[in-house]
CSV table of C-alpha atoms in Angstrom, one decimal:
chain,number,residue,atom,x,y,z
L,1,UNK,CA,197.9,42.0,-127.2
L,2,UNK,CA,194.7,43.2,-125.6
L,3,UNK,CA,194.5,46.3,-123.4
L,4,UNK,CA,193.8,44.2,-120.4
L,5,UNK,CA,197.0,42.2,-120.9
L,6,UNK,CA,199.0,45.4,-121.4
L,7,UNK,CA,197.6,46.9,-118.2
L,8,UNK,CA,198.4,43.7,-116.3
L,9,UNK,CA,201.9,43.7,-117.6
L,10,UNK,CA,202.4,47.3,-116.6
L,11,UNK,CA,200.9,46.7,-113.2
L,12,UNK,CA,203.3,43.8,-112.6
L,13,UNK,CA,206.3,46.0,-113.5
L,14,UNK,CA,205.1,49.0,-111.6
L,15,UNK,CA,206.7,50.0,-108.3
L,16,UNK,CA,204.8,49.1,-105.2
L,17,UNK,CA,202.9,51.9,-103.5
L,18,UNK,CA,204.5,53.0,-100.2
L,19,UNK,CA,202.0,52.0,-97.4
L,20,UNK,CA,201.9,55.5,-95.9
L,21,UNK,CA,199.0,54.8,-93.6
L,22,UNK,CA,200.6,51.7,-92.2
L,23,UNK,CA,203.9,53.4,-91.7
L,24,UNK,CA,202.2,56.3,-89.9
L,25,UNK,CA,200.1,53.9,-87.7
L,26,UNK,CA,203.2,51.9,-86.8
L,27,UNK,CA,205.3,55.0,-86.0
L,28,UNK,CA,202.6,56.4,-83.7
L,29,UNK,CA,202.2,53.0,-82.0
L,30,UNK,CA,205.9,52.9,-81.4
L,31,UNK,CA,206.2,56.5,-80.2
L,32,UNK,CA,206.3,55.6,-76.5
L,33,UNK,CA,209.0,53.0,-77.0
L,34,UNK,CA,211.1,55.3,-79.2
L,35,UNK,CA,210.8,58.0,-76.6
L,36,UNK,CA,211.9,55.6,-73.9
L,37,UNK,CA,214.9,54.6,-75.9
L,38,UNK,CA,215.9,58.2,-76.5
L,39,UNK,CA,215.7,59.0,-72.8
L,40,UNK,CA,217.7,55.9,-71.9
L,41,UNK,CA,220.4,56.9,-74.3
L,42,UNK,CA,220.3,60.5,-73.1
L,43,UNK,CA,220.9,59.4,-69.5
L,44,UNK,CA,223.9,57.3,-70.5
L,45,UNK,CA,225.8,59.3,-73.1
L,46,UNK,CA,229.2,58.1,-74.5
L,47,UNK,CA,231.9,60.1,-76.2
L,48,UNK,CA,233.2,59.5,-79.7
L,49,UNK,CA,234.8,56.1,-80.3
L,50,UNK,CA,233.7,55.1,-76.8
L,51,UNK,CA,230.1,54.1,-77.6
L,52,UNK,CA,230.5,50.5,-76.3
L,53,UNK,CA,227.2,50.4,-74.4
L,54,UNK,CA,225.3,52.2,-77.0
L,55,UNK,CA,226.6,50.0,-79.9
L,56,UNK,CA,225.9,46.8,-78.0
L,57,UNK,CA,222.3,48.0,-77.2
L,58,UNK,CA,221.7,48.8,-80.8
L,59,UNK,CA,223.1,45.5,-82.1
L,60,UNK,CA,220.9,43.6,-79.6
L,61,UNK,CA,217.7,45.5,-80.7
L,62,UNK,CA,218.4,44.8,-84.4
L,63,UNK,CA,219.1,41.1,-83.8
L,64,UNK,CA,215.8,40.9,-82.0
L,65,UNK,CA,214.1,42.3,-85.1
L,66,UNK,CA,215.6,39.5,-87.2
L,67,UNK,CA,218.2,41.6,-89.0
L,68,UNK,CA,221.7,40.5,-90.1
L,69,UNK,CA,224.0,42.4,-87.8
L,70,UNK,CA,227.7,43.4,-87.9
L,71,UNK,CA,229.2,44.7,-84.7
L,72,UNK,CA,231.5,46.3,-84.0
L,73,UNK,CA,232.2,48.3,-87.2
L,74,UNK,CA,234.5,51.3,-87.1
L,75,UNK,CA,235.3,50.5,-83.4
L,76,UNK,CA,231.8,50.7,-81.9
L,77,UNK,CA,229.4,51.1,-84.8
L,78,UNK,CA,226.7,48.8,-86.0
L,79,UNK,CA,225.5,47.8,-89.4
L,80,UNK,CA,222.1,46.0,-89.7
L,81,UNK,CA,220.7,44.6,-92.9
L,82,UNK,CA,217.0,44.0,-93.5
L,83,UNK,CA,216.4,41.9,-96.6
L,84,UNK,CA,212.9,42.4,-98.1
L,85,UNK,CA,210.9,39.4,-99.3
L,86,UNK,CA,211.3,40.6,-102.9
L,87,UNK,CA,214.6,41.3,-104.7
L,88,UNK,CA,215.5,44.9,-105.5
L,89,UNK,CA,217.8,47.8,-104.8
L,90,UNK,CA,219.7,48.6,-101.6
L,91,UNK,CA,219.2,51.7,-99.5
L,92,UNK,CA,221.1,53.0,-96.5
L,93,UNK,CA,219.7,54.9,-93.5
L,94,UNK,CA,222.2,56.5,-91.1
L,95,UNK,CA,222.2,57.6,-87.5
L,96,UNK,CA,225.1,58.8,-85.3
L,97,UNK,CA,225.5,57.7,-81.7
L,98,UNK,CA,228.1,59.8,-79.9
L,99,UNK,CA,227.7,62.5,-77.3
L,100,UNK,CA,229.8,65.6,-76.5
L,101,UNK,CA,232.1,66.6,-73.6
L,102,UNK,CA,229.5,69.1,-72.1
L,103,UNK,CA,228.0,69.3,-68.6
L,104,UNK,CA,224.3,69.2,-68.9
L,105,UNK,CA,222.5,72.1,-67.1
L,106,UNK,CA,218.9,71.3,-67.9
L,107,UNK,CA,216.5,69.9,-65.4
L,108,UNK,CA,215.2,66.9,-67.4
L,109,UNK,CA,214.2,63.9,-65.3
L,110,UNK,CA,216.4,61.8,-67.6
L,111,UNK,CA,219.3,64.2,-67.7
L,112,UNK,CA,222.8,62.8,-68.2
L,113,UNK,CA,224.2,60.6,-65.4
L,114,UNK,CA,227.7,60.9,-66.8
L,115,UNK,CA,229.6,63.9,-65.5
L,116,UNK,CA,230.8,66.2,-68.2
L,117,UNK,CA,229.2,64.2,-71.0
L,118,UNK,CA,225.9,65.1,-72.7
L,119,UNK,CA,223.9,64.4,-75.8
L,120,UNK,CA,224.0,68.0,-76.7
L,121,UNK,CA,223.6,67.4,-80.4
L,122,UNK,CA,220.6,65.1,-80.5
L,123,UNK,CA,222.3,61.9,-81.5
L,124,UNK,CA,220.3,60.1,-78.9
L,125,UNK,CA,217.2,61.1,-80.9
L,126,UNK,CA,218.8,60.0,-84.2
L,127,UNK,CA,219.6,56.5,-82.8
L,128,UNK,CA,216.1,56.1,-81.3
L,129,UNK,CA,214.5,57.2,-84.5
L,130,UNK,CA,216.5,54.8,-86.7
L,131,UNK,CA,215.7,51.9,-84.3
L,132,UNK,CA,212.1,52.8,-84.6
L,133,UNK,CA,212.3,52.9,-88.4
L,134,UNK,CA,214.0,49.5,-88.4
L,135,UNK,CA,211.1,48.1,-86.5
L,136,UNK,CA,208.5,49.6,-88.8
L,137,UNK,CA,210.3,48.3,-91.9
L,138,UNK,CA,210.8,44.9,-90.4
L,139,UNK,CA,207.1,44.7,-90.0
L,140,UNK,CA,206.7,45.5,-93.7
L,141,UNK,CA,209.4,43.0,-94.8
L,142,UNK,CA,206.9,40.9,-96.9
L,143,UNK,CA,206.2,44.0,-99.0
L,144,UNK,CA,209.7,45.3,-99.2
L,145,UNK,CA,211.4,45.2,-102.6
L,146,UNK,CA,215.1,45.1,-101.9
L,147,UNK,CA,217.2,45.6,-98.8
L,148,UNK,CA,217.7,48.3,-96.2
L,149,UNK,CA,221.1,48.8,-94.5
L,150,UNK,CA,220.9,50.6,-91.1
L,151,UNK,CA,224.1,52.5,-90.4
L,152,UNK,CA,224.6,53.3,-86.7
L,153,UNK,CA,227.8,55.4,-86.7
L,154,UNK,CA,230.1,56.3,-83.9
L,155,UNK,CA,232.3,59.4,-83.7
L,156,UNK,CA,230.4,61.9,-85.9
L,157,UNK,CA,231.7,64.6,-83.6
L,158,UNK,CA,235.2,63.6,-84.5
L,159,UNK,CA,237.4,60.8,-83.1
L,160,UNK,CA,239.9,61.6,-80.4
L,161,UNK,CA,243.2,63.0,-81.8
L,162,UNK,CA,245.3,60.2,-83.2
L,163,UNK,CA,242.4,57.8,-83.7
L,164,UNK,CA,240.5,57.0,-86.9
L,165,UNK,CA,236.7,57.0,-86.7
L,166,UNK,CA,233.4,58.3,-87.8
L,167,UNK,CA,231.8,58.0,-91.3
L,168,UNK,CA,235.2,57.8,-93.0
L,169,UNK,CA,236.1,54.6,-91.0
L,170,UNK,CA,232.6,53.2,-91.6
L,171,UNK,CA,233.1,53.5,-95.3
L,172,UNK,CA,236.6,52.2,-95.1
L,173,UNK,CA,235.5,49.1,-93.3
L,174,UNK,CA,232.9,48.3,-95.9
L,175,UNK,CA,229.7,49.4,-94.3
L,176,UNK,CA,228.2,50.3,-97.7
L,177,UNK,CA,229.6,47.3,-99.6
L,178,UNK,CA,227.9,44.1,-98.5
L,179,UNK,CA,225.3,44.6,-99.8
L,180,UNK,CA,226.3,47.5,-102.0
L,181,UNK,CA,224.3,50.5,-100.9
L,182,UNK,CA,222.9,52.6,-103.8
L,183,UNK,CA,221.7,55.7,-101.8
L,184,UNK,CA,222.0,56.9,-98.2
L,185,UNK,CA,219.5,59.0,-96.3
L,186,UNK,CA,220.3,60.9,-93.0
L,187,UNK,CA,218.7,63.5,-90.7
L,188,UNK,CA,219.6,65.9,-88.0
L,189,UNK,CA,217.3,67.2,-85.2
L,190,UNK,CA,217.6,70.8,-84.1
L,191,UNK,CA,216.0,74.2,-83.6
L,192,UNK,CA,216.4,75.2,-87.2
L,193,UNK,CA,212.7,74.5,-87.7
L,194,UNK,CA,209.8,73.9,-85.3
L,195,UNK,CA,208.3,70.5,-84.4
L,196,UNK,CA,206.0,69.4,-87.2
L,197,UNK,CA,208.4,70.8,-89.8
L,198,UNK,CA,211.3,69.4,-91.9
L,199,UNK,CA,213.9,71.4,-93.8
L,200,UNK,CA,215.5,70.4,-97.0
L,201,UNK,CA,217.6,71.7,-99.9
L,202,UNK,CA,218.3,70.4,-103.4
L,203,UNK,CA,222.1,71.0,-103.0
L,204,UNK,CA,224.3,72.1,-100.1
L,205,UNK,CA,222.7,71.9,-96.7
L,206,UNK,CA,225.7,71.9,-94.4
L,207,UNK,CA,229.1,73.4,-94.8
L,208,UNK,CA,232.5,71.9,-94.9
L,209,UNK,CA,234.6,72.0,-91.7
L,210,UNK,CA,238.3,72.2,-91.3
L,211,UNK,CA,239.9,72.8,-87.9
L,212,UNK,CA,243.4,74.2,-87.7
L,213,UNK,CA,246.1,75.1,-85.2
L,214,UNK,CA,248.6,78.0,-85.5
L,215,UNK,CA,251.7,78.2,-83.3
L,216,UNK,CA,253.6,81.6,-83.2
L,217,UNK,CA,257.1,81.4,-81.9
L,218,UNK,CA,258.4,84.0,-79.5
L,219,UNK,CA,261.5,84.6,-77.3
L,220,UNK,CA,260.9,85.0,-73.6
L,221,UNK,CA,262.2,88.1,-71.8
L,222,UNK,CA,261.1,90.4,-68.9
L,223,UNK,CA,257.9,92.3,-69.8
L,224,UNK,CA,259.7,95.6,-69.1
L,225,UNK,CA,262.2,94.9,-71.9
L,226,UNK,CA,260.2,93.6,-74.8
L,227,UNK,CA,262.8,94.9,-77.3
L,228,UNK,CA,265.2,92.3,-76.0
L,229,UNK,CA,263.0,89.4,-76.8
L,230,UNK,CA,260.3,88.6,-79.4
L,231,UNK,CA,256.7,89.0,-78.3
L,232,UNK,CA,254.4,86.5,-80.1
L,233,UNK,CA,251.2,88.0,-78.7
L,234,UNK,CA,250.9,91.1,-81.0
L,235,UNK,CA,252.0,88.8,-83.9
L,236,UNK,CA,249.2,86.5,-83.1
L,237,UNK,CA,246.8,89.4,-82.8
L,238,UNK,CA,247.8,90.6,-86.2
L,239,UNK,CA,247.3,87.2,-87.7
L,240,UNK,CA,243.8,87.0,-86.3
L,241,UNK,CA,242.9,90.3,-87.9
L,242,UNK,CA,244.6,89.5,-91.2
L,243,UNK,CA,242.8,86.2,-91.5
L,244,UNK,CA,239.5,88.0,-91.5
L,245,UNK,CA,240.4,89.9,-94.7
L,246,UNK,CA,240.4,86.5,-96.4
L,247,UNK,CA,236.7,86.3,-95.6
L,248,UNK,CA,235.9,90.0,-96.2
L,249,UNK,CA,238.2,90.9,-99.1
L,250,UNK,CA,239.7,87.9,-100.8
L,251,UNK,CA,236.8,85.6,-101.5
L,252,UNK,CA,233.8,86.3,-103.7
L,253,UNK,CA,231.1,87.9,-101.5
L,254,UNK,CA,228.4,85.6,-103.0
L,255,UNK,CA,230.1,82.6,-101.5
L,256,UNK,CA,229.2,81.6,-98.0
L,257,UNK,CA,232.3,81.2,-95.7
L,258,UNK,CA,233.2,81.5,-92.1
L,259,UNK,CA,236.6,81.7,-90.4
L,260,UNK,CA,236.7,81.6,-86.6
L,261,UNK,CA,239.6,81.6,-84.1
L,262,UNK,CA,238.0,80.0,-81.1
L,263,UNK,CA,241.0,79.7,-78.7
L,264,UNK,CA,244.2,81.7,-78.0
L,265,UNK,CA,246.7,80.6,-75.4
L,266,UNK,CA,250.1,82.0,-74.5
L,267,UNK,CA,252.2,83.3,-71.7
L,268,UNK,CA,252.7,82.4,-68.1
L,269,UNK,CA,252.6,85.7,-66.2
L,270,UNK,CA,251.6,89.4,-66.7
L,271,UNK,CA,255.2,90.6,-66.8
L,272,UNK,CA,256.9,87.9,-68.9
L,273,UNK,CA,257.0,87.9,-72.7
L,274,UNK,CA,255.4,84.7,-73.9
L,275,UNK,CA,257.6,82.1,-75.5
L,276,UNK,CA,254.8,80.9,-77.8
L,277,UNK,CA,251.2,81.6,-78.7
L,278,UNK,CA,248.9,78.8,-79.8
L,279,UNK,CA,245.6,79.5,-81.7
L,280,UNK,CA,242.9,77.1,-82.7
L,281,UNK,CA,240.2,77.8,-85.3
L,282,UNK,CA,237.8,76.5,-87.8
L,283,UNK,CA,236.8,77.4,-91.4
L,284,UNK,CA,233.5,76.6,-93.1
L,285,UNK,CA,232.4,76.8,-96.8
L,286,UNK,CA,229.7,75.4,-99.1
L,287,UNK,CA,232.0,75.0,-102.1
L,288,UNK,CA,235.0,72.8,-102.6
L,289,UNK,CA,236.8,75.5,-104.7
L,290,UNK,CA,236.3,78.1,-102.0
L,291,UNK,CA,237.5,75.6,-99.4
L,292,UNK,CA,240.8,75.1,-101.3
L,293,UNK,CA,241.2,78.9,-101.8
L,294,UNK,CA,240.8,79.6,-98.1
L,295,UNK,CA,243.3,76.9,-97.0
L,296,UNK,CA,245.9,78.3,-99.4
L,297,UNK,CA,245.3,81.9,-98.3
L,298,UNK,CA,245.3,81.1,-94.6
L,299,UNK,CA,248.8,79.5,-95.1
L,300,UNK,CA,250.1,82.5,-97.0
L,301,UNK,CA,248.7,85.0,-94.4
L,302,UNK,CA,250.1,83.2,-91.4
L,303,UNK,CA,253.6,82.8,-93.0
L,304,UNK,CA,253.7,86.4,-94.2
L,305,UNK,CA,252.6,88.1,-91.0
L,306,UNK,CA,255.1,86.0,-89.0
L,307,UNK,CA,258.0,86.8,-91.4
L,308,UNK,CA,257.2,90.5,-91.3
L,309,UNK,CA,257.8,90.4,-87.5
L,310,UNK,CA,261.0,88.3,-87.8
L,311,UNK,CA,259.5,85.1,-86.4
L,312,UNK,CA,257.9,81.9,-87.6
L,313,UNK,CA,254.3,80.6,-87.3
L,314,UNK,CA,253.4,77.0,-88.0
L,315,UNK,CA,249.9,76.2,-89.5
L,316,UNK,CA,248.6,72.7,-89.1
L,317,UNK,CA,245.4,71.0,-90.3
L,318,UNK,CA,245.2,67.9,-88.1
L,319,UNK,CA,243.0,65.9,-90.5
L,320,UNK,CA,241.3,66.0,-93.8
L,321,UNK,CA,238.2,67.7,-92.3
L,322,UNK,CA,234.7,67.3,-93.6
L,323,UNK,CA,233.5,68.2,-97.1
L,324,UNK,CA,230.2,70.1,-97.5
L,325,UNK,CA,227.1,68.1,-97.1
L,326,UNK,CA,225.4,68.3,-100.5
L,327,UNK,CA,222.2,66.7,-101.4
L,328,UNK,CA,222.1,64.9,-104.7
L,329,UNK,CA,219.6,66.9,-106.8
L,330,UNK,CA,218.0,64.0,-108.6
L,331,UNK,CA,217.6,62.0,-105.3
L,332,UNK,CA,216.2,65.0,-103.6
L,333,UNK,CA,213.6,65.7,-106.3
L,334,UNK,CA,212.6,62.1,-107.0
L,335,UNK,CA,212.6,60.7,-103.5
L,336,UNK,CA,213.6,63.0,-100.7
L,337,UNK,CA,211.3,66.0,-101.2
L,338,UNK,CA,208.2,64.0,-102.2
L,339,UNK,CA,208.6,61.8,-99.1
L,340,UNK,CA,208.9,64.9,-96.8
L,341,UNK,CA,205.9,66.5,-98.4
L,342,UNK,CA,203.7,63.4,-97.7
L,343,UNK,CA,204.8,63.2,-94.1
L,344,UNK,CA,204.9,66.9,-93.2
L,345,UNK,CA,202.6,68.5,-95.7
L,346,UNK,CA,203.2,72.2,-95.7
L,347,UNK,CA,205.6,71.7,-92.9
L,348,UNK,CA,208.2,70.5,-95.5
L,349,UNK,CA,210.1,73.7,-96.2
L,350,UNK,CA,213.1,74.6,-98.2
L,351,UNK,CA,215.8,76.1,-96.0
L,352,UNK,CA,219.0,78.1,-96.4
L,353,UNK,CA,222.2,76.0,-96.2
L,354,UNK,CA,223.7,76.1,-92.7
L,355,UNK,CA,227.3,76.8,-91.7
L,356,UNK,CA,227.4,73.8,-89.3
L,357,UNK,CA,229.1,70.7,-90.6
L,358,UNK,CA,228.8,66.9,-90.6
L,359,UNK,CA,230.9,63.9,-91.6
L,360,UNK,CA,227.9,62.5,-93.6
L,361,UNK,CA,229.6,63.5,-96.9
L,362,UNK,CA,231.9,60.5,-96.6
L,363,UNK,CA,229.0,58.3,-97.6
L,364,UNK,CA,228.5,60.5,-100.7
L,365,UNK,CA,231.8,59.2,-102.0
L,366,UNK,CA,230.1,55.8,-102.5
L,367,UNK,CA,226.5,56.6,-103.3
L,368,UNK,CA,224.1,59.6,-103.8
L,369,UNK,CA,222.9,61.1,-100.5
L,370,UNK,CA,219.9,63.1,-99.1
L,371,UNK,CA,220.0,64.8,-95.7
L,372,UNK,CA,217.2,66.7,-94.1
L,373,UNK,CA,216.6,68.7,-90.9
L,374,UNK,CA,214.0,67.4,-88.5
L,375,UNK,CA,212.4,70.3,-86.6
L,376,UNK,CA,212.4,69.9,-82.8
L,377,UNK,CA,211.9,73.4,-81.5
L,378,UNK,CA,208.9,74.2,-79.5
L,379,UNK,CA,208.9,77.8,-78.1
L,380,UNK,CA,205.7,77.2,-76.1
L,381,UNK,CA,207.5,74.4,-74.1
L,382,UNK,CA,210.7,76.4,-73.8
L,383,UNK,CA,212.6,74.0,-76.1
L,384,UNK,CA,214.7,76.2,-78.4
L,385,UNK,CA,218.4,75.9,-77.4
L,386,UNK,CA,220.7,75.3,-80.3
L,387,UNK,CA,222.8,72.2,-80.7
L,388,UNK,CA,226.1,71.9,-78.8
L,389,UNK,CA,224.8,73.9,-75.8
L,390,UNK,CA,224.4,72.6,-72.2
L,391,UNK,CA,220.6,73.2,-72.3
L,392,UNK,CA,219.9,71.5,-75.6
L,393,UNK,CA,216.7,69.4,-75.8
L,394,UNK,CA,214.2,68.2,-78.4
L,395,UNK,CA,210.4,68.2,-78.5
L,396,UNK,CA,209.9,64.4,-78.4
L,397,UNK,CA,206.7,64.8,-80.5
L,398,UNK,CA,209.1,65.0,-83.4
L,399,UNK,CA,210.4,61.4,-82.9
L,400,UNK,CA,207.5,59.5,-84.6
L,401,UNK,CA,207.7,62.0,-87.5
L,402,UNK,CA,211.4,61.1,-87.8
L,403,UNK,CA,210.5,57.4,-87.7
L,404,UNK,CA,207.9,57.9,-90.4
L,405,UNK,CA,210.2,59.9,-92.6
L,406,UNK,CA,213.1,57.5,-92.5
L,407,UNK,CA,210.8,54.5,-93.2
L,408,UNK,CA,209.1,56.3,-96.0
L,409,UNK,CA,212.4,57.4,-97.7
L,410,UNK,CA,213.6,53.8,-97.7
L,411,UNK,CA,210.3,52.3,-99.0
L,412,UNK,CA,210.0,55.1,-101.6
L,413,UNK,CA,213.6,54.6,-102.9
L,414,UNK,CA,213.3,50.8,-103.1
L,415,UNK,CA,209.9,51.1,-104.8
L,416,UNK,CA,211.0,53.6,-107.5
L,417,UNK,CA,214.4,52.2,-108.2
L,418,UNK,CA,214.6,50.2,-111.4
């Protein structure tokens, strides 16, 4: 066999080169439209499992691009499938759509028109970015090897109590199964990094999250005669302090962990011993083993302190919580980090894992995942509030960068996958 024939054969088998310049040009051309979508969604936010308008809008836009669309999935979610002109692998790109029960205090021209509801976590930007990426990739369909599955997910912030939802329900209802997704990429906007930057890790990037409730039983009596009843307030106070020794004294200091009691409620009047105290809290870790240890030690501490005071305290974890968001190392090194480096140059930076959490790890039960942080902070414009606050905003100059990155990640994965 001649050298020319060998080179020809190698060329035919080689992965197609990602059209970076075309993706960049398309993302920049679409920037005004993507910004308009983000603002439209921001003005009309919808809470978890109630994203009917948003889901219908997304489904309509995907159908207009010629994608196969399933809607609703997981109550209000959307799955769109773009099949490339050439056979190949299958990659998933995910965005979340729900807002938060927060009253917006900013002065944006497109501020929320829904009282008490706001896109305070940037899911409006995520949805607009992924719709932009779908349009970019649809324009490159003839050169696409394989298929892209667009996952527009409801209820990332958690479904209402008593309801299923979020990534877990998307997976349960087969969002990754037809076609079978082989890797999933996701992003989150925020003030972790500045606009023009993207943060990544090769392992944990977000923590696990487990919410819990503790109810301490008391016995009501006049506040002047506490010895005749059973006061649950000092018991609850002791539990709060004792729980912090789990963090400071019972877990290896090299392991990141957080335990917060965010709400305490008890009593009806200043001179009446409360009949019950209810506490709500959250725990965060980056390691599954530490997570299990903390749950066990919380239960032991709550039970022991209550018994020492002659009462009972009930600990309840209302759901299975979220596992840590951990990037697949091979996927990060082979696809994720190189793609970020091409889009952001020196603006692609390795970051410390954060203690916030996501339900994205449910996708990792079915396929390797890579998750990155899209910088949207701009101190010069006064855009720096953290997620889940009433003044949260993003520098919209980051939106076309998000579109470029998601399109590049998909094209790179499909091109390199054998």
